[in-house]
Short mmCIF file of C-alpha atoms in Angstrom, two decimals:
data_model
loop_
_atom_site.label_atom_id
_atom_site.label_comp_id
_atom_site.label_asym_id
_atom_site.label_seq_id
_atom_site.Cartn_x
_atom_site.Cartn_y
_atom_site.Cartn_z
CA MET A 1 75.08 -10.03 -38.05
CA LYS A 2 76.36 -10.14 -34.48
CA GLU A 3 79.07 -7.63 -35.30
CA LYS A 4 76.48 -5.34 -36.85
CA MET A 5 74.22 -5.62 -33.81
CA ALA A 6 77.17 -4.94 -31.51
CA LYS A 7 78.06 -1.97 -33.65
CA TRP A 8 74.50 -0.63 -33.39
CA LYS A 9 74.52 -1.15 -29.65
CA GLU A 10 77.83 0.66 -29.32
CA LYS A 11 76.57 3.55 -31.41
CA GLY A 12 73.34 3.74 -29.44
CA THR A 13 75.25 3.78 -26.15
CA ALA A 14 77.60 6.44 -27.44
CA PHE A 15 74.66 8.50 -28.68
CA TRP A 16 72.92 8.28 -25.28
CA THR A 17 76.05 9.09 -23.24
CA ASN A 18 76.84 12.14 -25.37
CA ARG A 19 73.41 13.65 -24.68
CA THR A 20 72.86 16.18 -21.87
CA LYS A 21 70.35 15.68 -19.05
CA SER A 22 67.90 18.08 -20.63
CA GLN A 23 68.10 16.26 -23.96
CA LYS A 24 67.59 12.93 -22.21
CA GLY A 25 64.57 14.29 -20.33
CA VAL A 26 63.04 15.66 -23.51
CA PHE A 27 63.60 12.35 -25.27
CA VAL A 28 62.08 10.24 -22.47
CA GLY A 29 59.18 12.68 -21.96
CA SER A 30 58.40 12.63 -25.67
CA ILE A 31 58.25 8.85 -25.66
CA LEU A 32 55.94 8.81 -22.59
CA ILE A 33 53.65 11.45 -24.09
CA LEU A 34 53.54 9.47 -27.32
CA ILE A 35 52.64 6.30 -25.43
CA LEU A 36 49.88 8.04 -23.44
CA LEU A 37 48.54 9.65 -26.59
CA ILE A 38 48.42 6.33 -28.41
CA VAL A 39 46.74 4.62 -25.45
CA GLY A 40 44.16 7.42 -25.14
CA ILE A 41 43.35 7.32 -28.84
CA ALA A 42 43.06 3.54 -28.75
CA LEU A 43 40.73 3.62 -25.75
CA PHE A 44 38.60 6.38 -27.23
CA THR A 45 38.26 4.70 -30.60
CA SER A 46 37.67 1.26 -29.11
CA SER A 47 34.88 2.35 -26.71
CA THR A 48 31.76 1.64 -28.75
CA LYS A 49 28.31 2.51 -27.41
CA PHE A 50 26.01 -0.49 -27.55
CA VAL A 51 22.22 -0.06 -27.65
CA PRO A 52 19.50 -2.74 -27.60
CA LEU A 53 18.54 -4.20 -30.95
CA TYR A 54 15.80 -6.53 -29.64
CA ASN A 55 14.34 -7.15 -26.17
CA ASN A 56 12.56 -10.11 -24.56
CA LEU A 57 13.74 -12.62 -27.15
CA SER A 58 13.50 -16.38 -26.89
CA LEU A 59 16.62 -18.52 -27.07
CA GLN A 60 15.69 -19.60 -30.59
CA GLU A 61 15.35 -16.01 -31.79
CA VAL A 62 18.61 -14.99 -30.11
CA GLY A 63 20.37 -17.87 -31.88
CA GLN A 64 19.08 -16.70 -35.27
CA ILE A 65 20.20 -13.12 -34.73
CA LYS A 66 23.56 -14.22 -33.30
CA THR A 67 24.28 -16.40 -36.34
CA GLU A 68 23.48 -13.54 -38.72
CA LEU A 69 25.64 -11.04 -36.78
CA ASP A 70 28.55 -13.49 -36.67
CA ALA A 71 28.31 -13.98 -40.42
CA ARG A 72 28.45 -10.22 -40.95
CA GLY A 73 31.25 -9.71 -38.43
CA ILE A 74 29.25 -7.21 -36.37
CA PRO A 75 30.12 -7.01 -32.64
CA TYR A 76 27.28 -7.58 -30.18
CA GLU A 77 26.60 -8.18 -26.49
CA LEU A 78 23.99 -10.31 -24.71
CA GLN A 79 22.21 -8.96 -21.64
CA ASP A 80 19.31 -9.89 -19.32
CA GLY A 81 20.21 -13.56 -19.33
CA GLY A 82 20.40 -13.75 -23.11
CA LYS A 83 17.00 -12.11 -23.73
CA THR A 84 18.40 -8.77 -24.95
CA ILE A 85 20.99 -8.34 -27.70
CA THR A 86 22.84 -5.03 -28.15
CA VAL A 87 24.84 -3.78 -31.15
CA PRO A 88 26.80 -0.59 -31.93
CA GLU A 89 24.53 2.43 -32.02
CA ALA A 90 25.56 3.42 -35.55
CA GLN A 91 24.33 0.10 -36.97
CA VAL A 92 20.99 -0.31 -35.17
CA ASP A 93 18.71 1.16 -37.83
CA THR A 94 20.44 -0.65 -40.69
CA LEU A 95 20.29 -3.98 -38.89
CA LEU A 96 16.61 -3.57 -38.03
CA VAL A 97 15.72 -3.03 -41.69
CA ASP A 98 18.00 -5.80 -43.01
CA LEU A 99 16.91 -8.39 -40.46
CA ALA A 100 13.24 -7.56 -40.98
CA GLY A 101 13.73 -8.03 -44.73
CA GLN A 102 15.16 -11.50 -44.08
CA GLY A 103 12.36 -12.44 -41.68
CA ILE A 104 14.63 -12.47 -38.63
CA PRO A 105 13.82 -13.14 -35.83
CA ASN A 106 11.50 -15.96 -36.76
CA SER A 107 9.91 -17.66 -33.76
CA GLY A 108 8.80 -20.61 -35.88
CA ASN A 109 5.15 -20.16 -34.88
CA ILE A 110 2.40 -20.32 -37.45
CA ASP A 111 -0.15 -17.51 -37.55
CA TYR A 112 -3.08 -16.81 -39.84
CA SER A 113 -0.81 -15.14 -42.40
CA PHE A 114 0.65 -18.58 -43.13
CA PHE A 115 -2.48 -19.62 -45.02
CA SER A 116 -2.36 -16.61 -47.34
CA GLU A 117 1.34 -17.05 -48.05
CA ASN A 118 1.36 -20.84 -48.42
CA THR A 119 -1.76 -21.90 -50.28
CA SER A 120 -1.59 -25.39 -51.70
CA TRP A 121 -4.07 -27.86 -53.16
CA GLY A 122 -2.12 -30.85 -51.89
CA ILE A 123 -2.61 -30.26 -48.17
CA THR A 124 -4.51 -32.92 -46.24
CA ASP A 125 -7.22 -32.38 -43.64
CA ASN A 126 -4.96 -33.48 -40.79
CA GLU A 127 -2.20 -31.11 -41.87
CA PHE A 128 -4.70 -28.28 -42.22
CA ASN A 129 -6.15 -28.93 -38.75
CA ILE A 130 -2.69 -29.00 -37.18
CA MET A 131 -1.68 -25.73 -38.84
CA LYS A 132 -5.02 -24.17 -37.95
CA LEU A 133 -4.63 -25.15 -34.29
CA ASP A 134 -1.05 -23.83 -34.23
CA ALA A 135 -2.16 -20.57 -35.80
CA MET A 136 -4.99 -20.23 -33.27
CA GLN A 137 -2.56 -20.78 -30.38
CA THR A 138 -0.10 -18.23 -31.80
CA GLU A 139 -2.75 -15.58 -32.39
CA LEU A 140 -4.22 -16.07 -28.92
CA ALA A 141 -0.74 -15.81 -27.34
CA ASN A 142 -0.05 -12.60 -29.29
CA LEU A 143 -3.42 -11.22 -28.18
CA MET A 144 -2.61 -11.89 -24.52
CA LYS A 145 0.89 -10.39 -24.82
CA SER A 146 -0.69 -7.08 -25.81
CA ILE A 147 -2.42 -6.88 -22.39
CA GLU A 148 -0.79 -4.73 -19.72
CA GLY A 149 1.21 -6.72 -17.20
CA ILE A 150 1.87 -9.71 -19.51
CA GLU A 151 5.30 -9.91 -21.12
CA ASN A 152 4.95 -13.28 -22.83
CA ALA A 153 2.37 -16.04 -23.14
CA LYS A 154 2.28 -19.69 -24.19
CA VAL A 155 -1.05 -21.28 -25.13
CA MET A 156 -1.85 -24.97 -25.48
CA ILE A 157 -5.32 -25.82 -26.82
CA ASN A 158 -6.82 -29.29 -26.90
CA MET A 159 -9.49 -29.45 -29.59
CA PRO A 160 -11.79 -32.49 -29.60
CA GLU A 161 -12.40 -34.43 -32.77
CA ASP A 162 -15.58 -33.75 -34.66
CA PRO A 163 -18.21 -36.44 -34.13
CA VAL A 164 -18.80 -38.85 -36.95
CA PHE A 165 -22.55 -39.07 -36.45
CA VAL A 166 -24.91 -36.19 -35.95
CA SER A 167 -26.51 -37.81 -32.94
CA GLU A 168 -23.24 -37.88 -31.03
CA SER A 169 -22.61 -35.02 -28.62
CA THR A 170 -19.66 -32.71 -29.22
CA GLU A 171 -16.94 -32.81 -26.62
CA GLN A 172 -15.65 -29.61 -25.07
CA ALA A 173 -12.26 -28.06 -25.73
CA SER A 174 -9.70 -27.21 -23.04
CA ALA A 175 -6.86 -24.70 -22.80
CA SER A 176 -3.73 -24.38 -20.67
CA ILE A 177 -2.00 -21.00 -20.58
CA VAL A 178 1.30 -19.95 -19.05
CA ILE A 179 1.93 -16.19 -18.85
CA ASN A 180 5.10 -14.33 -17.92
CA THR A 181 4.00 -11.39 -15.79
CA GLN A 182 5.89 -8.18 -15.20
CA PRO A 183 7.71 -8.03 -11.84
CA GLY A 184 5.44 -6.63 -9.13
CA TYR A 185 2.30 -6.45 -11.29
CA GLN A 186 -0.91 -7.52 -9.52
CA PHE A 187 -4.03 -8.58 -11.44
CA GLN A 188 -7.42 -7.65 -10.02
CA GLY A 189 -10.33 -10.05 -9.82
CA ASN A 190 -12.22 -8.51 -12.73
CA GLN A 191 -9.09 -8.63 -14.91
CA ILE A 192 -8.70 -12.35 -14.33
CA ASP A 193 -12.38 -12.88 -15.15
CA SER A 194 -11.93 -10.86 -18.34
CA LEU A 195 -8.95 -13.00 -19.28
CA TYR A 196 -10.99 -16.18 -18.83
CA HIS A 197 -13.83 -14.67 -20.85
CA LEU A 198 -11.45 -13.63 -23.65
CA VAL A 199 -9.96 -17.11 -24.02
CA SER A 200 -13.36 -18.77 -23.82
CA LYS A 201 -14.76 -16.67 -26.65
CA ALA A 202 -11.65 -17.00 -28.83
CA VAL A 203 -11.80 -20.81 -29.00
CA PRO A 204 -14.92 -22.65 -30.18
CA ASN A 205 -16.76 -24.76 -27.60
CA LEU A 206 -14.41 -23.81 -24.75
CA PRO A 207 -16.15 -23.21 -21.39
CA GLN A 208 -14.39 -21.17 -18.74
CA ASP A 209 -14.23 -24.16 -16.40
CA ASN A 210 -11.87 -25.89 -18.86
CA ILE A 211 -9.31 -23.06 -18.82
CA VAL A 212 -6.23 -23.10 -16.60
CA ILE A 213 -4.03 -19.99 -16.32
CA MET A 214 -0.79 -19.83 -14.36
CA ASN A 215 2.32 -17.64 -14.32
CA GLN A 216 6.01 -18.44 -14.51
CA TYR A 217 6.11 -19.03 -10.74
CA PHE A 218 3.51 -21.86 -10.92
CA GLU A 219 0.87 -19.62 -9.32
CA TYR A 220 -2.66 -20.23 -10.58
CA TYR A 221 -5.08 -17.44 -11.42
CA ASP A 222 -8.57 -18.53 -10.39
CA ARG A 223 -11.81 -16.76 -11.04
CA ASN A 224 -12.63 -15.00 -7.75
CA SER A 225 -16.08 -13.58 -8.43
CA GLN A 226 -18.59 -13.13 -5.62
CA THR A 227 -21.14 -15.39 -7.29
CA ALA A 228 -18.63 -18.18 -7.37
CA PHE A 229 -18.10 -17.93 -3.62
CA GLY A 230 -21.83 -17.97 -2.99
CA THR A 231 -22.29 -21.27 -4.82
CA GLN A 232 -19.45 -23.03 -2.97
CA ASP A 233 -19.94 -25.21 0.06
CA ALA A 234 -18.55 -24.08 3.41
CA HIS A 235 -15.42 -26.23 3.32
CA THR A 236 -14.44 -25.23 -0.23
CA TYR A 237 -15.06 -21.59 0.55
CA GLN A 238 -12.93 -21.68 3.71
CA GLN A 239 -10.08 -23.47 1.96
CA THR A 240 -10.19 -20.98 -0.91
CA VAL A 241 -10.06 -18.00 1.43
CA LYS A 242 -7.25 -19.56 3.48
CA LYS A 243 -5.24 -20.31 0.34
CA ASP A 244 -5.76 -16.79 -1.03
CA ILE A 245 -4.56 -15.19 2.22
CA GLU A 246 -1.46 -17.39 2.39
CA ARG A 247 -0.71 -16.88 -1.31
CA ASP A 248 -1.07 -13.11 -1.07
CA ILE A 249 1.29 -12.82 1.92
CA GLN A 250 3.74 -15.28 0.38
CA ARG A 251 3.80 -13.41 -2.94
CA ARG A 252 4.39 -10.03 -1.32
CA LEU A 253 7.15 -11.41 0.91
CA GLN A 254 8.78 -13.24 -2.00
CA GLN A 255 8.91 -10.06 -4.06
CA MET A 256 10.18 -7.91 -1.20
CA LEU A 257 12.83 -10.34 0.06
CA GLY A 258 13.79 -11.21 -3.50
CA ALA A 259 14.64 -7.57 -4.09
CA MET A 260 16.90 -7.66 -1.01
CA VAL A 261 18.84 -10.92 -1.46
CA GLY A 262 17.83 -12.05 -4.95
CA GLY A 263 14.75 -13.95 -6.04
CA GLU A 264 16.67 -17.21 -6.49
CA ASN A 265 18.26 -16.95 -3.04
CA VAL A 266 15.13 -16.95 -0.85
CA ILE A 267 12.07 -19.18 -0.40
CA VAL A 268 9.02 -18.13 1.63
CA SER A 269 6.32 -20.38 3.05
CA VAL A 270 3.21 -19.08 4.85
CA THR A 271 0.69 -20.95 7.00
CA SER A 272 -2.37 -19.37 8.59
CA ASP A 273 -5.19 -20.12 11.03
CA ILE A 274 -8.43 -18.43 9.99
CA ASP A 275 -11.46 -17.93 12.24
CA PHE A 276 -14.62 -18.22 10.12
CA THR A 277 -17.04 -17.58 13.00
CA GLN A 278 -19.75 -15.20 11.80
CA GLU A 279 -21.74 -13.03 14.21
CA ASN A 280 -24.77 -10.80 13.69
CA ARG A 281 -25.90 -8.68 16.67
CA THR A 282 -27.90 -5.56 17.47
CA GLU A 283 -26.67 -3.03 20.02
CA GLU A 284 -28.78 -0.22 21.54
CA LEU A 285 -26.56 2.22 23.36
CA VAL A 286 -27.32 5.40 25.32
CA GLU A 287 -24.37 7.72 25.59
CA PRO A 288 -24.01 11.25 27.00
CA VAL A 289 -23.33 14.05 24.63
CA ASP A 290 -20.51 15.42 26.77
CA LEU A 291 -18.34 12.40 27.48
CA GLU A 292 -15.94 14.32 29.72
CA ASN A 293 -18.58 15.55 32.16
CA MET A 294 -21.00 12.71 31.43
CA GLU A 295 -23.81 15.15 30.70
CA GLY A 296 -26.49 15.18 28.10
CA LEU A 297 -27.87 17.93 25.93
CA PRO A 298 -30.40 20.14 27.89
CA VAL A 299 -33.79 20.14 26.21
CA SER A 300 -35.95 22.09 28.75
CA ILE A 301 -35.17 23.90 32.02
CA GLU A 302 -37.75 24.88 34.71
CA THR A 303 -36.64 27.14 37.62
CA ILE A 304 -38.85 28.03 40.68
CA GLN A 305 -37.67 30.52 43.33
CA GLU A 306 -39.81 31.68 46.37
CA THR A 307 -38.60 34.13 49.01
CA TYR A 308 -40.55 35.41 52.11
CA SER A 309 -39.33 37.74 54.87
CA GLY A 310 -41.22 39.08 58.02
CA ASN A 311 -44.33 37.73 59.87
CA PRO A 312 -47.47 40.00 59.45
CA PRO A 313 -50.64 39.17 61.45
CA VAL A 314 -52.91 36.63 59.97
CA GLY A 315 -55.84 38.29 58.26
CA GLY A 316 -59.45 37.19 58.13
CA GLU A 317 -62.14 36.37 60.60
CA PRO A 318 -61.40 33.85 63.31
CA GLY A 319 -62.71 30.46 62.61
CA THR A 320 -63.67 31.22 59.04
CA GLY A 321 -60.80 29.53 57.38
CA GLU A 322 -61.09 26.14 55.80
CA GLY A 323 -60.48 23.52 58.44
CA ASP A 324 -60.77 26.05 61.32
CA VAL A 325 -63.02 25.65 64.23
CA PRO A 326 -65.77 28.22 64.08
CA ASN A 327 -65.48 31.13 66.53
CA TYR A 328 -62.04 29.91 67.58
CA PRO A 329 -59.44 32.59 67.21
CA ALA A 330 -56.26 31.73 65.36
CA GLU A 331 -52.78 32.01 66.82
CA GLU A 332 -51.16 35.30 66.41
CA GLY A 333 -48.00 35.23 64.40
CA GLY A 334 -44.66 36.53 65.45
CA ASP A 335 -43.28 39.79 64.49
CA ASN A 336 -40.36 38.40 62.27
CA GLY A 337 -40.22 35.51 59.73
CA GLU A 338 -38.10 34.23 56.75
CA TYR A 339 -38.98 31.77 53.98
CA GLU A 340 -37.06 30.82 50.79
CA LEU A 341 -37.69 28.12 48.11
CA ALA A 342 -35.43 27.40 45.05
CA LYS A 343 -36.28 24.61 42.57
CA GLU A 344 -34.75 23.86 39.13
CA THR A 345 -35.81 21.06 36.78
CA ILE A 346 -33.62 20.21 33.72
CA ASN A 347 -34.64 17.68 31.07
CA ASN A 348 -31.50 16.31 29.26
CA GLU A 349 -31.42 14.42 25.98
CA PHE A 350 -28.86 11.64 25.51
CA ASN A 351 -27.50 9.93 22.36
CA ARG A 352 -29.42 6.78 21.62
CA ILE A 353 -27.44 4.55 19.25
CA ARG A 354 -28.73 1.45 17.56
CA LYS A 355 -26.16 -0.75 15.81
CA ASN A 356 -26.81 -3.74 13.59
CA ILE A 357 -23.36 -5.36 13.46
CA VAL A 358 -22.39 -8.07 10.99
CA GLU A 359 -18.87 -9.34 11.71
CA SER A 360 -16.42 -10.02 8.88
CA PRO A 361 -16.72 -13.51 7.38
CA TYR A 362 -13.24 -14.41 8.60
CA LYS A 363 -10.40 -13.19 10.81
CA VAL A 364 -6.72 -14.12 10.87
CA ARG A 365 -6.29 -15.87 14.20
CA ASP A 366 -2.69 -17.00 13.82
CA LEU A 367 0.07 -16.76 11.24
CA GLY A 368 3.30 -18.65 10.65
CA ILE A 369 6.03 -17.62 8.20
CA GLN A 370 9.06 -19.69 7.29
CA VAL A 371 11.94 -18.14 5.33
CA ALA A 372 14.88 -20.07 3.87
CA VAL A 373 17.90 -18.09 2.61
CA ASP A 374 20.67 -19.53 0.47
CA SER A 375 23.93 -19.33 2.40
CA VAL A 376 26.08 -19.59 -0.74
CA ILE A 377 27.11 -16.23 -2.16
CA ASP A 378 29.45 -17.45 -4.92
CA SER A 379 29.30 -20.91 -6.44
CA ASP A 380 31.82 -20.35 -9.22
CA GLY A 381 34.48 -23.01 -9.19
CA ASN A 382 34.66 -26.16 -7.11
CA GLU A 383 34.65 -24.50 -3.67
CA PRO A 384 31.54 -22.38 -2.94
CA GLN A 385 31.81 -19.31 -0.75
CA TYR A 386 29.38 -19.04 2.17
CA LEU A 387 27.95 -16.12 4.09
CA THR A 388 29.87 -15.15 7.19
CA GLN A 389 28.20 -15.03 10.60
CA ALA A 390 28.15 -11.22 10.47
CA ASP A 391 26.46 -11.29 7.06
CA GLU A 392 23.87 -13.78 8.29
CA ASN A 393 23.09 -11.61 11.31
CA THR A 394 22.64 -8.55 9.10
CA VAL A 395 20.33 -10.35 6.67
CA GLU A 396 18.36 -11.94 9.52
CA ALA A 397 17.85 -8.56 11.21
CA GLY A 398 16.51 -7.00 8.02
CA ILE A 399 14.15 -9.90 7.29
CA SER A 400 12.96 -10.02 10.92
CA SER A 401 11.90 -6.37 10.90
CA ILE A 402 9.79 -6.96 7.79
CA LEU A 403 8.17 -10.11 9.16
CA GLU A 404 7.36 -8.48 12.51
CA SER A 405 5.56 -5.64 10.75
CA ILE A 406 3.54 -7.99 8.53
CA ILE A 407 2.58 -10.32 11.38
CA GLY A 408 1.63 -7.43 13.68
CA THR A 409 -0.77 -5.97 11.13
CA SER A 410 -2.22 -9.25 9.83
CA ILE A 411 -3.33 -10.99 13.06
CA ASP A 412 -6.56 -9.63 14.55
CA LYS A 413 -6.13 -7.74 17.85
CA GLU A 414 -9.14 -9.53 19.32
CA TYR A 415 -7.06 -12.62 20.04
CA GLY A 416 -4.77 -10.93 22.52
CA GLU A 417 -1.23 -9.67 22.45
CA VAL A 418 0.85 -10.93 19.55
CA ILE A 419 4.55 -11.76 19.94
CA PRO A 420 5.88 -11.62 16.35
CA GLU A 421 9.19 -13.34 17.21
CA GLU A 422 7.28 -16.55 17.93
CA LYS A 423 5.47 -16.51 14.59
CA PHE A 424 8.34 -16.79 12.10
CA SER A 425 11.59 -18.66 11.57
CA ILE A 426 14.59 -17.84 9.38
CA VAL A 427 17.11 -20.48 8.33
CA PHE A 428 20.29 -20.20 6.25
CA GLN A 429 20.91 -23.29 4.17
CA GLU A 430 22.72 -24.15 0.97
CA PHE A 431 20.15 -24.72 -1.76
CA ASN A 432 20.37 -27.93 -3.77
CA GLY A 433 20.67 -26.64 -7.31
CA ASP A 434 22.30 -28.23 -10.32
CA SER A 435 24.75 -30.86 -9.12
CA ALA A 436 26.82 -30.73 -12.27
CA VAL A 437 30.21 -29.20 -11.74
CA PRO A 438 30.58 -26.17 -14.01
CA GLN A 439 33.24 -26.54 -16.61
CA PRO A 440 36.02 -24.02 -16.27
CA SER A 441 35.69 -21.45 -18.97
CA SER A 442 38.60 -20.60 -21.16
CA PRO A 443 40.45 -17.51 -19.96
CA VAL A 444 39.44 -14.38 -21.76
CA ILE A 445 42.18 -11.88 -22.50
CA PRO A 446 40.99 -8.40 -21.53
CA LEU A 447 40.89 -5.62 -24.08
CA TRP A 448 43.50 -3.49 -22.35
CA LEU A 449 46.12 -6.20 -22.85
CA TYR A 450 45.54 -6.07 -26.60
CA ILE A 451 45.82 -2.29 -26.55
CA ALA A 452 49.00 -2.33 -24.45
CA GLY A 453 50.55 -4.95 -26.73
CA ALA A 454 49.69 -2.93 -29.82
CA VAL A 455 51.18 0.22 -28.28
CA LEU A 456 54.41 -1.55 -27.32
CA LEU A 457 54.66 -3.11 -30.77
CA LEU A 458 54.17 0.30 -32.38
CA ILE A 459 56.86 1.84 -30.17
CA ILE A 460 59.29 -0.95 -31.03
CA ILE A 461 58.60 -0.49 -34.74
CA ILE A 462 59.17 3.28 -34.47
CA LEU A 463 62.46 2.79 -32.60
CA ILE A 464 63.64 0.23 -35.13
CA VAL A 465 62.79 2.54 -38.03
CA LEU A 466 64.62 5.46 -36.39
CA LEU A 467 67.62 3.26 -35.69
CA LEU A 468 67.70 1.98 -39.26
CA ILE A 469 67.52 5.52 -40.63
CA ARG A 470 70.35 6.60 -38.36
CA ASN A 471 72.50 3.60 -39.29
CA LYS A 472 71.84 4.22 -42.95
CA LYS A 473 73.07 7.79 -42.63
CA GLU A 474 76.18 6.66 -40.76
CA ASP A 475 76.87 4.03 -43.43
CA GLU A 476 76.60 6.68 -46.13
CA ILE A 477 79.06 8.89 -44.24
CA GLU A 478 81.48 5.99 -43.84
CA GLU A 479 81.22 5.19 -47.55
CA VAL A 480 81.98 8.82 -48.40
CA MET A 481 84.98 8.77 -46.08
CA GLU A 482 86.25 5.52 -47.55
CA GLU A 483 85.84 6.87 -51.07
CA ALA A 484 87.69 10.04 -50.12
CA ILE A 485 90.52 8.10 -48.49
CA THR A 486 90.70 5.75 -51.47
CA ALA A 487 90.80 8.66 -53.88
CA GLU A 488 93.59 10.33 -51.93
CA SER A 489 95.57 7.11 -51.63
CA SER A 490 95.26 6.46 -55.37
CA LEU A 491 96.96 9.71 -56.19
CA GLU A 492 100.63 9.35 -56.95
CA ILE A 493 102.40 11.57 -54.58
CA PRO A 494 106.09 11.96 -55.39
CA GLU A 495 108.39 11.19 -52.62
CA MET A 496 110.01 14.19 -51.20
CA PRO A 497 112.94 14.49 -49.07
CA GLU A 498 112.34 14.08 -45.43
CA ASN A 499 113.54 17.47 -44.68
CA GLN A 500 111.15 19.07 -47.16
CA ASP A 501 107.72 19.03 -45.51
CA SER A 502 105.51 20.99 -47.83
CA GLU A 503 102.25 22.48 -46.78
CA SER A 504 100.21 19.78 -48.54
CA VAL A 505 102.10 17.04 -46.72
CA ILE A 506 101.46 18.66 -43.38
CA ARG A 507 97.73 19.05 -44.18
CA ARG A 508 97.57 15.45 -45.33
CA LYS A 509 99.14 14.19 -42.12
CA GLN A 510 96.74 16.30 -40.09
CA LEU A 511 93.78 14.91 -42.00
CA GLU A 512 94.97 11.34 -41.48
CA LYS A 513 95.44 11.98 -37.78
CA ILE A 514 91.97 13.50 -37.50
CA ALA A 515 90.45 10.60 -39.46
CA LYS A 516 91.98 8.09 -37.07
CA GLU A 517 91.34 9.89 -33.80
CA LYS A 518 88.12 11.76 -34.50
CA PRO A 519 86.20 10.13 -37.34
CA GLU A 520 83.00 12.06 -36.64
CA GLU A 521 84.64 15.46 -36.96
CA PHE A 522 86.45 14.24 -40.06
CA ALA A 523 83.12 13.22 -41.57
CA LYS A 524 81.66 16.64 -40.83
CA LEU A 525 84.70 18.24 -42.47
CA LEU A 526 84.26 16.11 -45.58
CA ARG A 527 80.57 16.99 -45.80
CA SER A 528 81.44 20.68 -45.63
CA TRP A 529 84.00 20.27 -48.41
CA ILE A 530 81.60 18.34 -50.56
CA GLY A 531 78.95 21.01 -50.00
CA GLU A 532 81.38 23.75 -51.07
CA GLU A 533 82.25 21.89 -54.26
#
């Protein structure tokens, strides 16, 4: 075997050395083009487009679908934290029909269809009540999931036992509901009231006061109607308003900062000081119409002008005027005189304003915001990676600008100048999450390694096949040469005198010399002879 391998190696080396540069370039270029073509075809055929099969699944439903896909050998991918499962686009419709026919996914919840599909005479009252309660909870959760802004809902109802005696009073039911809201969706007051009303009417003997609704962030949804505020005492009302203000600011900041650094990487706390002083006052103001010139609106104008020139003699009889002494002549006037009178009276109307002012029931007097940011950016492995000082400065600058704007617009201007930098604090700290050390996952071989290995294996197989074909042809040529030499040696050639070299002897010697020195040319010569025969 070693001799044969050495022989193949020698033939391969001889074949390569006998080729020209152009032939070598063509050979190498052909191999490279073939490799690139195979790699391109493999990548193109292996790139499968995955589309969602189901969205917003529970872990139980994902497990059911995953088991079925594994049994069928269908590739799939999990996205959105395991809530969405994607499959090849060509198989989506078929899988939807097949899985629906098998009842997959099955959440395991009992609805009202259970009673029509599983009727039995052997069921007990306790079993019936349990299934009825489970069906009521499932139907109510499905009803709430159809409301805009609610992605999922879990309902827990506590139904009291029926009284044994008629005289006993019936206890009231209670309900606890957890809803998963869409990111950024805000419920209005009337929507929350409608939700309470819906649940109260769906469950027998369930007053609205016995209903508790909260979201996935442990935030409660209370009924905030105006009549409810009016019936509260002052302390409860003030605490409710204070809590609503802090919760609203905290929720908006949590959503905004969560979009910047990740919802799990930031925690916001808000404290406020609310002024509940109420003031009712009446103001009567008089203002000019023209504020620039401080003038009113003219209503009436009276102008008097008198002008007198010259001094004519006084007429009349002496002493006949009123107040004159009888028979006493008056003084003679001068020859010249001048008299002028100008008088103008303007009545202006001014704006008379009467204001009945009722101040707002509360004002934000002071505000404090505390923000904690996780300083760990990568916790994979045993050694976590922390934010650098430059990264912390960048994040702190972005958060500070947002907090300054919120504080500046939230605190009432009546309480003087506000310095936002004194109203908030930002700290970077490693959050205490799960203390368990993550187990190192087994290394996953990437797809391109499989493709490269398959291409190399295919190239090796092609080269081996070509080499075997070439060796087989050379073996056939050698066998033909050996047969020809054996046939010639088996012929009885009469000895001739040394001095008589016939033409056949000379040709024979030439053929033997060629066969020893140039076996390849001798093989070509034999093939041509065989072809002629």
